[in-house]
Amino acid sequence: MRVSGEPSFRESVDLMFNRAARLLDLSPGLEQKIRVCNSTYTVRFGVRLRGKIETFTGYRSVHSEHMEPVKGGIRYALSVSQDEVEALAALMTYKCALVETPFGGSKGGLCIDPRQWDEHELEQITRRFAYELIKRDLIHPAQNVPAPDMGTGEREMAWIADQYARMNTTDINAKACVTGKPPHAGGIQGRVEATGRGVQYAMREFFRHMDDMARAGLTGGLEGKRVIVQGLGNVGYHAAKFLSEEDGCKIIAVIERDGAIVNEAGLPIEELRQWMNANGGAVAGFPRGTHVADGASLLEAACDILIPAAMEGVINLSNAERIRAPLIVEAANGPVTFGADEILRRKGCVIIPDMYANAGGVTVSYFEWVKNLSHIRFGRMQRRAEEARSRLLVEELERLSADKGLGWTLAEDFKERFLTGSDELALVRSGLDDTMRTAYQAMREVWHSRQDVEDLRVAAYIVAIDRVAKTYRSKGL
Ligand code: GLU
């Protein structure tokens, strides 16, 4: 979506970068080096489908190779363009730096409506696209590691991994060429929900800081907060589900392709998603809410928290003035344009920026990549040892209590939790939680300590650019 008079997505990202770069002491040369996209490869390939040759256009853009491999998803959508993948690749550079995943930034895309093709056709198309990228090292465990994005998921990643393995039969690290694979094909527990889980952890961290909440005019915790979510895809669905089921948020509206579904008492997210699955992705007709045909109008409804989790540019010059949410959490990449960002800042709206809010995906991708390179599941060596030590302590406490006639009894549910060693999923969650907390604290430190830093987005860019600059400097650039 592009409103006339607004910069393109890539220009918007550059303008946001410039706001932060101005506040940093970078040489103009280094600033320019960090801002620009290193390369974008465009490929047009034909696949014989339904009796004729269909030509597809795909991209893989590498924004910064200050660290390798470079990382970022592959998007399947008709809206994919060079401008879009370059903007998204740049965001990946800053995102990875902010959450300290040791990668440069990249992004890929294929102009396709995945719903138009059957599974076996999509497999053919994906394998062919992957082939084109693999032979140029644009998919490679040490150089460029894709992941899912809009329109792709575990299934596509498994095809890509298999395609790479077929073309590199002696590469012992072949599985690390792509992340977001299904667990049975070299993936990791918790990757599918990682971005949504990261949004939840980001919000929990924000709500731990009273002075940050005060800037948005919010008080209390997440419990009872009225939330509007745009997009019930992988990210929006998991974020909405966890926030409502675990943190007591009320999801009062979900905006989807065919309109919005509204329920002031809070929507049952799992049920809504089941409904959508059974109705070709439509929300209309869902019995536990009211359907509003003009879905986008709900972006402007009164609520405590607005979570755009769909496309870029949905909050723009045409609606920013009317947005009423005091807190926006950017679960999507680039949902707020540069111009809208300025308007929202003036209105006092706090924005938890994309490069932080949705970094849970790449964080768990990092864990998956490390798992693939180490060829062992997390927790396999430690889990039972951890349980044995805990058991020793519990047994000793019980022995002491019996010996001294103290009559202590440990609660059964405490014992059960204490005696359970961490499996892979528990470790992934712990690593993700730690990452989200640490990154938030780095951002807020800049936000609060510098008079010239107005908002969290500039703070995030400052942290990220500073880290990228340090890496370049230490390489002698
Ligand atoms: N596509 C996701 C993103 O925008 C994940 C990238 C990754 O895991 O490499 O952050």
Short mmCIF file of C-alpha atoms and ligand atoms in Angstrom, two decimals:
data_model
loop_
_atom_site.label_atom_id
_atom_site.label_comp_id
_atom_site.label_asym_id
_atom_site.label_seq_id
_atom_site.Cartn_x
_atom_site.Cartn_y
_atom_site.Cartn_z
CA MET A 1 0.00 0.00 0.00
CA ARG A 2 1.41 3.39 -0.97
CA VAL A 3 -0.36 6.67 -0.44
CA SER A 4 0.55 9.33 -2.98
CA GLY A 5 3.13 11.79 -1.76
CA GLU A 6 4.69 9.25 0.56
CA PRO A 7 8.14 7.82 0.08
CA SER A 8 8.49 4.18 -0.95
CA PHE A 9 9.05 1.54 1.75
CA ARG A 10 12.81 1.53 1.17
CA GLU A 11 12.95 5.33 1.22
CA SER A 12 10.91 5.29 4.41
CA VAL A 13 13.43 2.94 6.07
CA ASP A 14 16.30 5.16 4.87
CA LEU A 15 14.61 8.27 6.27
CA MET A 16 14.17 6.56 9.61
CA PHE A 17 17.83 5.51 9.48
CA ASN A 18 18.82 9.13 8.76
CA ARG A 19 16.96 10.42 11.82
CA ALA A 20 19.14 8.19 13.97
CA ALA A 21 22.39 8.52 12.01
CA ARG A 22 22.25 12.30 12.54
CA LEU A 23 22.57 11.67 16.25
CA LEU A 24 25.59 9.41 15.89
CA ASP A 25 29.17 10.38 15.36
CA LEU A 26 29.74 8.51 12.09
CA SER A 27 31.90 9.59 9.21
CA PRO A 28 29.67 10.38 6.19
CA GLY A 29 31.40 7.58 4.30
CA LEU A 30 30.64 4.95 6.91
CA GLU A 31 27.09 6.21 7.31
CA GLN A 32 26.52 5.81 3.59
CA LYS A 33 28.16 2.36 3.60
CA ILE A 34 25.81 1.14 6.31
CA ARG A 35 22.68 2.65 4.75
CA VAL A 36 22.98 1.30 1.23
CA CYS A 37 21.89 -2.12 0.14
CA ASN A 38 24.95 -4.13 -1.02
CA SER A 39 23.30 -6.08 -3.81
CA THR A 40 20.00 -7.34 -5.13
CA TYR A 41 19.83 -10.34 -7.38
CA THR A 42 16.78 -10.62 -9.62
CA VAL A 43 15.91 -13.90 -11.24
CA ARG A 44 13.24 -14.74 -13.78
CA PHE A 45 12.69 -18.42 -14.28
CA GLY A 46 10.20 -20.58 -16.07
CA VAL A 47 8.39 -23.61 -14.71
CA ARG A 48 6.21 -25.89 -16.82
CA LEU A 49 2.84 -25.92 -15.05
CA ARG A 50 -0.63 -26.94 -16.22
CA GLY A 51 0.68 -27.58 -19.72
CA LYS A 52 2.44 -24.27 -20.27
CA ILE A 53 5.52 -22.39 -19.15
CA GLU A 54 4.91 -19.88 -16.36
CA THR A 55 7.55 -17.25 -15.70
CA PHE A 56 8.18 -16.08 -12.15
CA THR A 57 10.23 -13.15 -10.82
CA GLY A 58 12.17 -13.53 -7.60
CA TYR A 59 14.70 -11.53 -5.61
CA ARG A 60 17.34 -12.03 -2.97
CA SER A 61 18.69 -8.81 -1.59
CA VAL A 62 21.76 -8.54 0.64
CA HIS A 63 21.79 -5.35 2.63
CA SER A 64 24.88 -5.71 4.79
CA GLU A 65 27.60 -8.34 5.03
CA HIS A 66 29.32 -6.89 8.08
CA MET A 67 28.58 -10.32 9.55
CA GLU A 68 28.01 -13.55 7.65
CA PRO A 69 25.91 -15.44 7.00
CA VAL A 70 23.33 -12.84 6.12
CA LYS A 71 19.82 -13.65 7.27
CA GLY A 72 16.24 -12.91 6.40
CA GLY A 73 13.05 -14.53 5.20
CA ILE A 74 11.66 -15.31 1.77
CA ARG A 75 8.26 -13.77 1.07
CA TYR A 76 5.67 -15.10 -1.37
CA ALA A 77 3.25 -12.35 -2.39
CA LEU A 78 2.12 -10.51 -5.48
CA SER A 79 3.26 -7.25 -3.92
CA VAL A 80 6.92 -8.35 -3.80
CA SER A 81 9.21 -5.87 -5.55
CA GLN A 82 12.85 -4.85 -5.50
CA ASP A 83 12.02 -1.82 -3.36
CA GLU A 84 10.23 -4.02 -0.82
CA VAL A 85 12.92 -6.70 -0.48
CA GLU A 86 15.58 -4.02 -0.14
CA ALA A 87 13.65 -2.28 2.63
CA LEU A 88 13.09 -5.59 4.39
CA ALA A 89 16.75 -6.59 3.99
CA ALA A 90 17.83 -3.31 5.59
CA LEU A 91 15.45 -3.91 8.49
CA MET A 92 17.01 -7.36 8.93
CA THR A 93 20.48 -5.81 9.32
CA TYR A 94 19.27 -3.53 12.10
CA LYS A 95 17.07 -6.19 13.69
CA CYS A 96 19.92 -8.72 13.89
CA ALA A 97 22.25 -6.11 15.37
CA LEU A 98 19.66 -5.03 17.94
CA VAL A 99 18.97 -8.55 19.24
CA GLU A 100 22.59 -9.64 18.84
CA THR A 101 22.14 -12.46 16.38
CA PRO A 102 25.48 -12.67 14.55
CA PHE A 103 24.14 -12.07 11.05
CA GLY A 104 24.06 -9.47 8.32
CA GLY A 105 20.74 -8.54 6.75
CA SER A 106 19.08 -10.06 3.70
CA LYS A 107 15.62 -10.74 2.33
CA GLY A 108 14.08 -12.61 -0.55
CA GLY A 109 10.79 -12.57 -2.34
CA LEU A 110 8.88 -14.23 -5.10
CA CYS A 111 6.06 -12.47 -6.96
CA ILE A 112 3.38 -15.09 -6.62
CA ASP A 113 -0.01 -15.60 -5.07
CA PRO A 114 0.62 -18.91 -3.29
CA ARG A 115 -3.12 -19.57 -3.01
CA GLN A 116 -3.35 -19.86 -6.80
CA TRP A 117 -1.20 -22.98 -6.91
CA ASP A 118 -1.53 -26.53 -5.64
CA GLU A 119 0.98 -27.95 -3.21
CA HIS A 120 2.91 -29.97 -5.79
CA GLU A 121 3.08 -26.93 -8.08
CA LEU A 122 4.35 -24.74 -5.25
CA GLU A 123 6.99 -27.38 -4.53
CA GLN A 124 8.18 -27.27 -8.14
CA ILE A 125 8.28 -23.46 -8.12
CA THR A 126 10.05 -23.31 -4.75
CA ARG A 127 12.67 -25.89 -5.73
CA ARG A 128 13.36 -24.04 -8.95
CA PHE A 129 13.68 -20.68 -7.16
CA ALA A 130 15.92 -22.29 -4.53
CA TYR A 131 18.07 -23.85 -7.27
CA GLU A 132 18.66 -20.42 -8.79
CA LEU A 133 19.68 -18.96 -5.43
CA ILE A 134 21.75 -21.96 -4.29
CA LYS A 135 23.91 -22.01 -7.38
CA ARG A 136 24.89 -18.40 -6.68
CA ASP A 137 25.54 -19.04 -2.95
CA LEU A 138 22.51 -16.91 -2.12
CA ILE A 139 21.38 -19.85 -0.02
CA HIS A 140 24.32 -21.25 1.91
CA PRO A 141 24.88 -22.18 5.60
CA ALA A 142 27.90 -19.87 5.87
CA GLN A 143 26.77 -17.08 3.58
CA ASN A 144 23.04 -16.61 3.28
CA VAL A 145 20.39 -18.35 5.37
CA PRO A 146 16.73 -17.71 4.46
CA ALA A 147 13.71 -18.34 6.66
CA PRO A 148 9.93 -18.05 6.39
CA ASP A 149 8.15 -14.75 5.87
CA MET A 150 4.70 -13.77 4.58
CA GLY A 151 3.30 -16.56 2.40
CA THR A 152 5.93 -19.16 3.32
CA GLY A 153 6.37 -21.54 6.24
CA GLU A 154 7.85 -24.83 7.40
CA ARG A 155 6.82 -26.64 4.24
CA GLU A 156 8.70 -24.32 1.87
CA MET A 157 11.76 -24.31 4.15
CA ALA A 158 11.85 -28.12 4.10
CA TRP A 159 11.80 -28.08 0.26
CA ILE A 160 14.61 -25.52 0.20
CA ALA A 161 16.71 -27.52 2.68
CA ASP A 162 16.21 -30.67 0.63
CA GLN A 163 17.07 -28.88 -2.60
CA TYR A 164 20.29 -27.58 -1.05
CA ALA A 165 21.19 -31.06 0.26
CA ARG A 166 20.67 -32.56 -3.20
CA MET A 167 22.97 -29.98 -4.75
CA ASN A 168 25.59 -30.22 -1.98
CA THR A 169 25.74 -33.88 -1.12
CA THR A 170 28.93 -33.69 0.95
CA ASP A 171 28.12 -30.57 2.98
CA ILE A 172 27.80 -31.85 6.53
CA ASN A 173 26.18 -28.54 7.55
CA ALA A 174 23.61 -28.59 4.76
CA LYS A 175 20.65 -28.32 7.15
CA ALA A 176 21.90 -24.95 8.38
CA CYS A 177 21.28 -23.45 4.91
CA VAL A 178 17.78 -22.37 5.91
CA THR A 179 15.82 -21.97 9.17
CA GLY A 180 12.17 -22.37 10.04
CA LYS A 181 12.22 -26.02 8.97
CA PRO A 182 9.79 -28.46 10.55
CA PRO A 183 11.23 -30.11 13.69
CA HIS A 184 11.37 -33.52 12.00
CA ALA A 185 13.48 -32.05 9.18
CA GLY A 186 16.14 -30.32 11.26
CA GLY A 187 14.00 -27.53 12.69
CA ILE A 188 13.73 -26.47 16.30
CA GLN A 189 10.86 -26.54 18.77
CA GLY A 190 9.14 -23.18 19.14
CA ARG A 191 10.17 -21.61 15.79
CA VAL A 192 6.66 -21.46 14.30
CA GLU A 193 5.30 -19.36 17.14
CA ALA A 194 8.60 -17.53 17.81
CA THR A 195 7.69 -14.17 16.30
CA GLY A 196 4.33 -14.05 18.10
CA ARG A 197 5.97 -15.24 21.31
CA GLY A 198 8.58 -12.51 20.88
CA VAL A 199 5.82 -9.90 20.53
CA GLN A 200 4.37 -11.15 23.82
CA TYR A 201 7.76 -11.04 25.58
CA ALA A 202 8.40 -7.55 24.18
CA MET A 203 5.10 -6.32 25.58
CA ARG A 204 5.69 -7.96 28.94
CA GLU A 205 9.04 -6.19 29.12
CA PHE A 206 7.50 -2.83 28.16
CA PHE A 207 4.89 -3.26 30.89
CA ARG A 208 7.63 -3.89 33.47
CA HIS A 209 8.68 -0.22 33.17
CA MET A 210 6.22 2.19 34.71
CA ASP A 211 7.87 5.29 33.27
CA ASP A 212 7.71 3.83 29.75
CA MET A 213 4.04 3.00 30.18
CA ALA A 214 3.47 6.51 31.49
CA ARG A 215 4.79 7.94 28.20
CA ALA A 216 1.89 6.18 26.50
CA GLY A 217 -0.48 7.25 29.26
CA LEU A 218 -0.99 3.63 30.31
CA THR A 219 -1.04 2.20 33.81
CA GLY A 220 -1.28 -1.27 35.35
CA GLY A 221 -0.23 -4.43 33.56
CA LEU A 222 -1.29 -6.28 30.43
CA GLU A 223 -4.30 -7.76 32.24
CA GLY A 224 -7.52 -6.32 30.85
CA LYS A 225 -5.84 -4.19 28.17
CA ARG A 226 -8.00 -3.71 25.05
CA VAL A 227 -6.06 -4.82 22.02
CA ILE A 228 -6.75 -4.59 18.28
CA VAL A 229 -4.80 -6.92 16.02
CA GLN A 230 -4.46 -6.48 12.27
CA GLY A 231 -3.75 -9.77 10.53
CA LEU A 232 -4.31 -13.20 12.01
CA GLY A 233 -1.49 -14.85 10.08
CA ASN A 234 1.30 -16.71 11.82
CA VAL A 235 2.56 -13.69 13.77
CA GLY A 236 -0.75 -12.01 14.62
CA TYR A 237 -2.44 -15.27 15.55
CA HIS A 238 0.25 -16.39 17.98
CA ALA A 239 0.66 -12.93 19.52
CA ALA A 240 -3.11 -12.55 19.99
CA LYS A 241 -3.48 -16.09 21.32
CA PHE A 242 -0.69 -15.80 23.90
CA LEU A 243 -1.66 -12.28 25.00
CA SER A 244 -5.29 -13.26 25.53
CA GLU A 245 -4.79 -16.75 26.95
CA GLU A 246 -1.76 -16.06 29.14
CA ASP A 247 -1.69 -12.34 29.94
CA GLY A 248 -5.36 -11.49 30.24
CA CYS A 249 -5.50 -9.06 27.30
CA LYS A 250 -8.86 -8.57 25.60
CA ILE A 251 -8.57 -8.81 21.83
CA ILE A 252 -11.51 -6.54 21.00
CA ALA A 253 -11.04 -6.62 17.22
CA VAL A 254 -9.22 -8.59 14.58
CA ILE A 255 -8.80 -6.99 11.16
CA GLU A 256 -8.50 -9.37 8.23
CA ARG A 257 -8.71 -9.36 4.44
CA ASP A 258 -12.51 -9.57 4.35
CA GLY A 259 -13.21 -7.03 7.10
CA ALA A 260 -12.95 -6.93 10.86
CA ILE A 261 -14.53 -8.98 13.58
CA VAL A 262 -15.32 -7.11 16.77
CA ASN A 263 -16.22 -8.16 20.30
CA GLU A 264 -15.78 -5.73 23.20
CA ALA A 265 -15.73 -8.64 25.66
CA GLY A 266 -12.70 -10.16 23.91
CA LEU A 267 -12.51 -12.56 20.97
CA PRO A 268 -11.69 -16.25 21.46
CA ILE A 269 -8.64 -16.32 19.19
CA GLU A 270 -8.26 -20.07 18.84
CA GLU A 271 -11.90 -20.43 17.82
CA LEU A 272 -11.60 -17.54 15.37
CA ARG A 273 -8.57 -19.08 13.74
CA GLN A 274 -10.38 -22.45 13.43
CA TRP A 275 -13.26 -20.59 11.82
CA MET A 276 -10.92 -18.93 9.33
CA ASN A 277 -9.27 -22.25 8.50
CA ALA A 278 -12.67 -23.74 7.76
CA ASN A 279 -13.88 -20.73 5.74
CA GLY A 280 -11.07 -20.05 3.32
CA GLY A 281 -9.46 -17.43 5.55
CA ALA A 282 -12.60 -15.30 6.00
CA VAL A 283 -13.67 -13.89 9.37
CA ALA A 284 -17.19 -12.91 8.21
CA GLY A 285 -19.90 -14.97 9.84
CA PHE A 286 -17.87 -15.82 12.93
CA PRO A 287 -20.64 -16.26 15.51
CA ARG A 288 -18.83 -14.77 18.51
CA GLY A 289 -18.31 -11.27 17.11
CA THR A 290 -19.77 -8.58 14.87
CA HIS A 291 -18.49 -8.28 11.33
CA VAL A 292 -17.49 -4.84 10.02
CA ALA A 293 -16.97 -4.74 6.26
CA ASP A 294 -14.57 -1.76 6.32
CA GLY A 295 -11.86 -3.54 8.28
CA ALA A 296 -9.27 -0.75 8.03
CA SER A 297 -11.59 1.59 9.96
CA LEU A 298 -10.85 -0.52 13.04
CA LEU A 299 -7.24 0.66 12.95
CA GLU A 300 -8.70 3.97 14.09
CA ALA A 301 -10.88 2.57 16.88
CA ALA A 302 -10.31 3.36 20.54
CA CYS A 303 -8.15 0.74 22.27
CA ASP A 304 -5.10 0.50 24.53
CA ILE A 305 -2.79 -1.34 22.15
CA LEU A 306 -2.81 -1.63 18.37
CA ILE A 307 -0.82 -4.51 16.87
CA PRO A 308 -0.40 -4.28 13.10
CA ALA A 309 0.74 -7.79 12.16
CA ALA A 310 0.12 -7.83 8.42
CA MET A 311 1.63 -5.62 5.74
CA GLU A 312 3.91 -2.62 5.54
CA GLY A 313 2.49 0.87 5.13
CA VAL A 314 -0.94 0.25 6.64
CA ILE A 315 -0.63 3.25 8.95
CA ASN A 316 0.16 6.11 6.62
CA LEU A 317 -0.61 9.75 5.90
CA SER A 318 -4.21 8.89 5.07
CA ASN A 319 -5.12 7.58 8.53
CA ALA A 320 -2.33 8.42 11.02
CA GLU A 321 -4.09 11.52 12.31
CA ARG A 322 -7.14 9.45 13.30
CA ILE A 323 -5.27 6.62 15.07
CA ARG A 324 -6.38 6.59 18.70
CA ALA A 325 -4.24 3.81 20.18
CA PRO A 326 -1.69 5.23 22.65
CA LEU A 327 0.61 2.24 22.07
CA ILE A 328 1.42 0.59 18.74
CA VAL A 329 3.38 -2.65 18.64
CA GLU A 330 4.81 -3.27 15.18
CA ALA A 331 4.53 -7.02 14.78
CA ALA A 332 4.74 -6.57 10.98
CA ASN A 333 7.75 -5.07 9.24
CA GLY A 334 7.27 -1.42 8.37
CA PRO A 335 3.54 -1.03 9.15
CA VAL A 336 3.97 2.68 9.93
CA THR A 337 5.31 4.94 7.18
CA PHE A 338 7.86 7.64 7.84
CA GLY A 339 5.23 10.37 7.54
CA ALA A 340 2.75 8.56 9.79
CA ASP A 341 5.49 8.01 12.34
CA GLU A 342 6.01 11.76 12.59
CA ILE A 343 2.30 12.41 13.09
CA LEU A 344 1.97 9.69 15.72
CA ARG A 345 4.98 10.97 17.63
CA ARG A 346 3.48 14.44 17.70
CA LYS A 347 0.28 12.96 19.09
CA GLY A 348 2.24 11.27 21.89
CA CYS A 349 1.70 7.72 20.67
CA VAL A 350 4.42 5.28 21.75
CA ILE A 351 5.58 2.84 19.07
CA ILE A 352 7.44 -0.36 19.87
CA PRO A 353 9.33 -0.60 16.58
CA ASP A 354 9.32 -3.53 14.17
CA MET A 355 13.03 -4.26 14.31
CA TYR A 356 12.57 -5.02 18.00
CA ALA A 357 8.94 -6.16 18.31
CA ASN A 358 9.12 -8.88 15.66
CA ALA A 359 12.70 -10.00 16.26
CA GLY A 360 11.59 -13.21 17.97
CA GLY A 361 11.54 -15.01 14.63
CA VAL A 362 15.14 -14.38 13.71
CA THR A 363 16.21 -14.98 17.30
CA VAL A 364 14.85 -18.52 17.28
CA SER A 365 16.18 -18.94 13.73
CA TYR A 366 19.59 -18.23 15.22
CA PHE A 367 19.05 -21.01 17.78
CA GLU A 368 18.01 -23.36 14.98
CA TRP A 369 21.10 -22.51 12.93
CA VAL A 370 23.34 -23.14 15.95
CA LYS A 371 21.52 -26.44 16.59
CA ASN A 372 22.08 -27.50 12.96
CA LEU A 373 25.78 -26.65 13.13
CA SER A 374 26.24 -28.46 16.42
CA HIS A 375 24.24 -31.48 15.22
CA ILE A 376 22.60 -31.99 18.58
CA ARG A 377 19.30 -30.96 20.09
CA PHE A 378 19.41 -28.38 22.87
CA GLY A 379 19.18 -29.95 26.32
CA ARG A 380 20.10 -33.46 25.22
CA MET A 381 23.25 -33.56 27.35
CA GLN A 382 22.08 -31.55 30.38
CA ARG A 383 18.43 -32.33 30.92
CA ARG A 384 18.66 -35.51 33.01
CA ALA A 385 21.74 -34.28 34.87
CA GLU A 386 19.74 -31.20 35.85
CA GLU A 387 16.86 -33.41 37.00
CA ALA A 388 19.23 -35.62 39.02
CA ARG A 389 20.65 -32.63 40.92
CA SER A 390 17.17 -31.28 41.65
CA ARG A 391 16.09 -34.73 42.87
CA LEU A 392 19.10 -34.86 45.17
CA LEU A 393 18.05 -31.59 46.77
CA VAL A 394 14.38 -32.61 47.14
CA GLU A 395 15.33 -35.96 48.67
CA GLU A 396 17.75 -34.33 51.08
CA LEU A 397 15.12 -31.83 52.21
CA GLU A 398 12.62 -34.61 52.74
CA ARG A 399 15.19 -36.70 54.63
CA LEU A 400 16.06 -33.74 56.89
CA SER A 401 12.41 -33.04 57.57
CA ALA A 402 11.78 -36.69 58.48
CA ASP A 403 14.96 -36.96 60.59
CA LYS A 404 14.21 -33.87 62.64
CA GLY A 405 10.48 -34.54 62.77
CA LEU A 406 9.76 -31.17 61.16
CA GLY A 407 6.79 -32.41 59.13
CA TRP A 408 7.69 -30.33 56.06
CA THR A 409 6.05 -31.38 52.85
CA LEU A 410 6.93 -29.92 49.50
CA ALA A 411 3.88 -29.08 47.41
CA GLU A 412 3.40 -31.68 44.68
CA ASP A 413 3.17 -29.14 41.83
CA PHE A 414 6.32 -27.41 43.08
CA LYS A 415 8.10 -30.77 43.13
CA GLU A 416 6.94 -31.61 39.66
CA ARG A 417 8.08 -28.29 38.22
CA PHE A 418 11.35 -28.27 40.12
CA LEU A 419 12.17 -31.83 39.08
CA THR A 420 11.54 -31.31 35.39
CA GLY A 421 14.74 -30.56 33.48
CA SER A 422 14.64 -28.10 30.59
CA ASP A 423 13.84 -29.60 27.22
CA GLU A 424 14.49 -27.88 23.91
CA LEU A 425 11.26 -25.86 23.97
CA ALA A 426 11.93 -24.57 27.49
CA LEU A 427 15.45 -23.56 26.50
CA VAL A 428 14.26 -21.83 23.33
CA ARG A 429 11.72 -19.84 25.34
CA SER A 430 14.28 -18.92 27.93
CA GLY A 431 16.74 -17.77 25.26
CA LEU A 432 14.05 -15.79 23.50
CA ASP A 433 12.83 -14.14 26.69
CA ASP A 434 16.36 -13.18 27.64
CA THR A 435 17.00 -11.76 24.16
CA MET A 436 13.83 -9.67 24.16
CA ARG A 437 14.51 -8.29 27.61
CA THR A 438 18.15 -7.48 26.94
CA ALA A 439 17.40 -5.76 23.63
CA TYR A 440 14.60 -3.70 25.17
CA GLN A 441 16.89 -2.55 27.93
CA ALA A 442 19.55 -1.50 25.43
CA MET A 443 16.93 0.54 23.56
CA ARG A 444 15.38 2.14 26.60
CA GLU A 445 18.77 3.06 28.02
CA VAL A 446 19.34 5.21 24.90
CA TRP A 447 15.75 6.48 24.98
CA HIS A 448 16.00 7.69 28.55
CA SER A 449 19.59 8.81 28.73
CA ARG A 450 19.65 11.09 25.69
CA GLN A 451 17.67 14.30 25.48
CA ASP A 452 17.82 14.23 21.70
CA VAL A 453 16.23 10.77 21.43
CA GLU A 454 12.50 11.21 21.19
CA ASP A 455 11.26 7.69 20.62
CA LEU A 456 12.00 3.99 20.79
CA ARG A 457 12.48 3.67 17.03
CA VAL A 458 15.34 6.14 16.95
CA ALA A 459 16.77 4.48 20.05
CA ALA A 460 16.60 1.08 18.33
CA TYR A 461 18.31 2.43 15.22
CA ILE A 462 21.01 4.06 17.34
CA VAL A 463 21.80 0.81 19.15
CA ALA A 464 21.79 -1.15 15.89
CA ILE A 465 23.77 1.30 13.74
CA ASP A 466 26.33 1.74 16.47
CA ARG A 467 26.92 -2.02 16.61
CA VAL A 468 27.14 -2.38 12.84
CA ALA A 469 29.55 0.58 12.70
CA LYS A 470 31.76 -1.02 15.36
CA THR A 471 31.97 -4.23 13.33
CA TYR A 472 32.90 -2.32 10.16
CA ARG A 473 35.50 -0.26 12.03
CA SER A 474 37.13 -3.35 13.49
CA LYS A 475 37.39 -4.72 9.96
CA GLY A 476 39.36 -1.62 9.02
CA LEU A 477 36.62 0.14 7.09
N1 GLU B 1 11.08 -13.24 8.14
C1 GLU B 1 11.34 -13.06 9.52
C2 GLU B 1 11.68 -11.60 9.81
O1 GLU B 1 11.25 -10.71 9.12
C3 GLU B 1 12.36 -14.04 10.06
C4 GLU B 1 13.73 -13.96 9.49
C5 GLU B 1 14.65 -15.08 9.93
O2 GLU B 1 14.27 -15.87 10.77
O3 GLU B 1 15.75 -15.13 9.37
O4 GLU B 1 12.30 -11.27 10.78
#
